[in-house]
Amino acid sequence: SFSMRDRGNVASLIMTALQGEMEYATGVLKQLLSDLIDRNLESKNHPKLLLRRTESVAEKMLTNWFTFLLYKFLKVICLSRGWGCGTHCCPPAFIFAFSHPLCLDIKKAPQ
């Protein structure tokens, strides 16, 4: 049996290996998630708990899949708002892009 850390590492390695073949990776991920859903229904677990704990390789692969697919989108947003350093986004720009809206929401919260 794999530990939680091992499952995360396996998922990351699989997605890294399939990074250039995202259509194939999507197919593999769809099949793994389908199997996970079937197992979840057979064990009569509550459906709301399915993707909460990210205990399976499929759930961890899903997180990596979103990361790979959102990267280009975030890069375009970052550059279109002038947060880049020439032709690429700087890490501080990404941090600002995510933290600034969060800080604004926190300031709006009741004291």
PDB file of C-alpha atoms in Angstrom:
ATOM      1  CA  SER A   1       0.000   0.000   0.000  1.00  0.00           C
ATOM      2  CA  PHE A   2       1.231   3.476  -0.887  1.00  0.00           C
ATOM      3  CA  SER A   3       1.484   6.292   1.611  1.00  0.00           C
ATOM      4  CA  MET A   4      -0.251   9.586   0.893  1.00  0.00           C
ATOM      5  CA  ARG A   5       3.069  11.146  -0.096  1.00  0.00           C
ATOM      6  CA  ASP A   6       3.853   8.262  -2.477  1.00  0.00           C
ATOM      7  CA  ARG A   7       0.476   8.683  -4.177  1.00  0.00           C
ATOM      8  CA  GLY A   8       1.148  12.382  -4.662  1.00  0.00           C
ATOM      9  CA  ASN A   9       4.559  11.647  -6.128  1.00  0.00           C
ATOM     10  CA  VAL A  10       3.181   8.994  -8.497  1.00  0.00           C
ATOM     11  CA  ALA A  11       0.430  11.356  -9.673  1.00  0.00           C
ATOM     12  CA  SER A  12       2.934  14.158 -10.256  1.00  0.00           C
ATOM     13  CA  LEU A  13       5.321  11.893 -12.144  1.00  0.00           C
ATOM     14  CA  ILE A  14       2.538  10.524 -14.350  1.00  0.00           C
ATOM     15  CA  MET A  15       1.256  13.990 -15.194  1.00  0.00           C
ATOM     16  CA  THR A  16       4.774  15.275 -15.835  1.00  0.00           C
ATOM     17  CA  ALA A  17       5.421  12.368 -18.189  1.00  0.00           C
ATOM     18  CA  LEU A  18       2.133  13.028 -20.006  1.00  0.00           C
ATOM     19  CA  GLN A  19       2.471  16.824 -20.053  1.00  0.00           C
ATOM     20  CA  GLY A  20       3.149  16.889 -23.801  1.00  0.00           C
ATOM     21  CA  GLU A  21       0.174  14.603 -24.472  1.00  0.00           C
ATOM     22  CA  MET A  22      -2.627  16.359 -22.614  1.00  0.00           C
ATOM     23  CA  GLU A  23      -5.373  14.720 -24.700  1.00  0.00           C
ATOM     24  CA  TYR A  24      -4.083  11.283 -23.708  1.00  0.00           C
ATOM     25  CA  ALA A  25      -3.625  12.430 -20.098  1.00  0.00           C
ATOM     26  CA  THR A  26      -7.223  13.670 -20.096  1.00  0.00           C
ATOM     27  CA  GLY A  27      -8.445  10.284 -21.317  1.00  0.00           C
ATOM     28  CA  VAL A  28      -6.453   8.445 -18.648  1.00  0.00           C
ATOM     29  CA  LEU A  29      -7.715  10.829 -15.986  1.00  0.00           C
ATOM     30  CA  LYS A  30     -11.338  10.441 -17.116  1.00  0.00           C
ATOM     31  CA  GLN A  31     -11.049   6.666 -16.853  1.00  0.00           C
ATOM     32  CA  LEU A  32      -9.411   6.804 -13.417  1.00  0.00           C
ATOM     33  CA  LEU A  33     -12.030   9.250 -12.124  1.00  0.00           C
ATOM     34  CA  SER A  34     -14.822   7.093 -13.568  1.00  0.00           C
ATOM     35  CA  ASP A  35     -13.435   4.061 -11.727  1.00  0.00           C
ATOM     36  CA  LEU A  36     -13.086   6.114  -8.543  1.00  0.00           C
ATOM     37  CA  ILE A  37     -16.706   7.269  -8.775  1.00  0.00           C
ATOM     38  CA  ASP A  38     -17.897   3.692  -9.343  1.00  0.00           C
ATOM     39  CA  ARG A  39     -15.945   2.473  -6.299  1.00  0.00           C
ATOM     40  CA  ASN A  40     -17.334   5.344  -4.256  1.00  0.00           C
ATOM     41  CA  LEU A  41     -20.913   4.438  -5.218  1.00  0.00           C
ATOM     42  CA  GLU A  42     -20.347   0.759  -4.452  1.00  0.00           C
ATOM     43  CA  SER A  43     -19.044   1.554  -0.986  1.00  0.00           C
ATOM     44  CA  LYS A  44     -22.035   3.877  -0.421  1.00  0.00           C
ATOM     45  CA  ASN A  45     -19.837   6.788   0.619  1.00  0.00           C
ATOM     46  CA  HIS A  46     -21.433  10.195   0.472  1.00  0.00           C
ATOM     47  CA  PRO A  47     -20.793  11.785  -2.962  1.00  0.00           C
ATOM     48  CA  LYS A  48     -19.838  15.127  -1.398  1.00  0.00           C
ATOM     49  CA  LEU A  49     -16.764  13.504   0.133  1.00  0.00           C
ATOM     50  CA  LEU A  50     -15.447  12.162  -3.172  1.00  0.00           C
ATOM     51  CA  LEU A  51     -12.914  14.850  -4.152  1.00  0.00           C
ATOM     52  CA  ARG A  52     -12.428  16.403  -0.729  1.00  0.00           C
ATOM     53  CA  ARG A  53      -9.470  14.578   0.737  1.00  0.00           C
ATOM     54  CA  THR A  54      -7.483  13.852  -2.439  1.00  0.00           C
ATOM     55  CA  GLU A  55      -6.449  10.434  -1.171  1.00  0.00           C
ATOM     56  CA  SER A  56      -6.244   8.671  -4.528  1.00  0.00           C
ATOM     57  CA  VAL A  57      -3.774   9.033  -7.384  1.00  0.00           C
ATOM     58  CA  ALA A  58      -6.659  10.087  -9.657  1.00  0.00           C
ATOM     59  CA  GLU A  59      -7.622  12.971  -7.366  1.00  0.00           C
ATOM     60  CA  LYS A  60      -4.045  14.164  -7.165  1.00  0.00           C
ATOM     61  CA  MET A  61      -3.675  13.852 -10.944  1.00  0.00           C
ATOM     62  CA  LEU A  62      -6.764  16.030 -11.329  1.00  0.00           C
ATOM     63  CA  THR A  63      -5.075  18.794  -9.344  1.00  0.00           C
ATOM     64  CA  ASN A  64      -1.987  18.594 -11.550  1.00  0.00           C
ATOM     65  CA  TRP A  65      -4.162  18.475 -14.681  1.00  0.00           C
ATOM     66  CA  PHE A  66      -5.849  21.742 -13.690  1.00  0.00           C
ATOM     67  CA  THR A  67      -2.458  23.301 -13.004  1.00  0.00           C
ATOM     68  CA  PHE A  68      -1.097  22.395 -16.433  1.00  0.00           C
ATOM     69  CA  LEU A  69      -4.207  23.564 -18.262  1.00  0.00           C
ATOM     70  CA  LEU A  70      -4.574  26.829 -16.334  1.00  0.00           C
ATOM     71  CA  TYR A  71      -0.941  27.894 -16.725  1.00  0.00           C
ATOM     72  CA  LYS A  72      -1.335  29.382 -20.223  1.00  0.00           C
ATOM     73  CA  PHE A  73      -4.556  31.128 -19.224  1.00  0.00           C
ATOM     74  CA  LEU A  74      -2.940  32.673 -16.140  1.00  0.00           C
ATOM     75  CA  LYS A  75       0.075  33.716 -18.183  1.00  0.00           C
ATOM     76  CA  VAL A  76      -2.154  35.556 -20.681  1.00  0.00           C
ATOM     77  CA  ILE A  77      -4.057  37.275 -17.867  1.00  0.00           C
ATOM     78  CA  CYS A  78      -0.821  38.240 -16.150  1.00  0.00           C
ATOM     79  CA  LEU A  79       0.723  39.728 -19.301  1.00  0.00           C
ATOM     80  CA  SER A  80      -2.488  41.467 -20.395  1.00  0.00           C
ATOM     81  CA  ARG A  81      -2.583  43.333 -17.090  1.00  0.00           C
ATOM     82  CA  GLY A  82       1.023  44.412 -17.362  1.00  0.00           C
ATOM     83  CA  TRP A  83       2.256  42.222 -14.518  1.00  0.00           C
ATOM     84  CA  GLY A  84       4.965  40.588 -16.594  1.00  0.00           C
ATOM     85  CA  CYS A  85       8.662  41.182 -17.098  1.00  0.00           C
ATOM     86  CA  GLY A  86       8.874  41.549 -20.849  1.00  0.00           C
ATOM     87  CA  THR A  87       7.538  38.412 -22.514  1.00  0.00           C
ATOM     88  CA  HIS A  88       6.945  36.250 -19.441  1.00  0.00           C
ATOM     89  CA  CYS A  89       5.227  36.520 -16.080  1.00  0.00           C
ATOM     90  CA  CYS A  90       7.348  37.029 -13.019  1.00  0.00           C
ATOM     91  CA  PRO A  91       6.655  34.941  -9.910  1.00  0.00           C
ATOM     92  CA  PRO A  92       5.916  38.129  -7.938  1.00  0.00           C
ATOM     93  CA  ALA A  93       3.307  39.007 -10.561  1.00  0.00           C
ATOM     94  CA  PHE A  94       1.578  35.656 -10.072  1.00  0.00           C
ATOM     95  CA  ILE A  95       1.640  36.101  -6.309  1.00  0.00           C
ATOM     96  CA  PHE A  96       0.173  39.576  -6.671  1.00  0.00           C
ATOM     97  CA  ALA A  97      -2.475  38.324  -9.107  1.00  0.00           C
ATOM     98  CA  PHE A  98      -3.746  35.852  -6.522  1.00  0.00           C
ATOM     99  CA  SER A  99      -3.139  37.679  -3.264  1.00  0.00           C
ATOM    100  CA  HIS A 100      -4.474  41.138  -4.178  1.00  0.00           C
ATOM    101  CA  PRO A 101      -8.129  40.064  -4.745  1.00  0.00           C
ATOM    102  CA  LEU A 102      -7.936  37.934  -1.614  1.00  0.00           C
ATOM    103  CA  CYS A 103      -6.697  40.881   0.443  1.00  0.00           C
ATOM    104  CA  LEU A 104      -9.517  43.050  -0.903  1.00  0.00           C
ATOM    105  CA  ASP A 105     -12.098  40.436   0.107  1.00  0.00           C
ATOM    106  CA  ILE A 106     -10.572  40.124   3.560  1.00  0.00           C
ATOM    107  CA  LYS A 107     -10.740  43.905   4.048  1.00  0.00           C
ATOM    108  CA  LYS A 108     -14.452  43.847   3.083  1.00  0.00           C
ATOM    109  CA  ALA A 109     -15.258  41.222   5.711  1.00  0.00           C
ATOM    110  CA  PRO A 110     -17.056  42.310   8.874  1.00  0.00           C
ATOM    111  CA  GLN A 111     -14.753  43.144  11.742  1.00  0.00           C
TER     112      GLN A 111
END
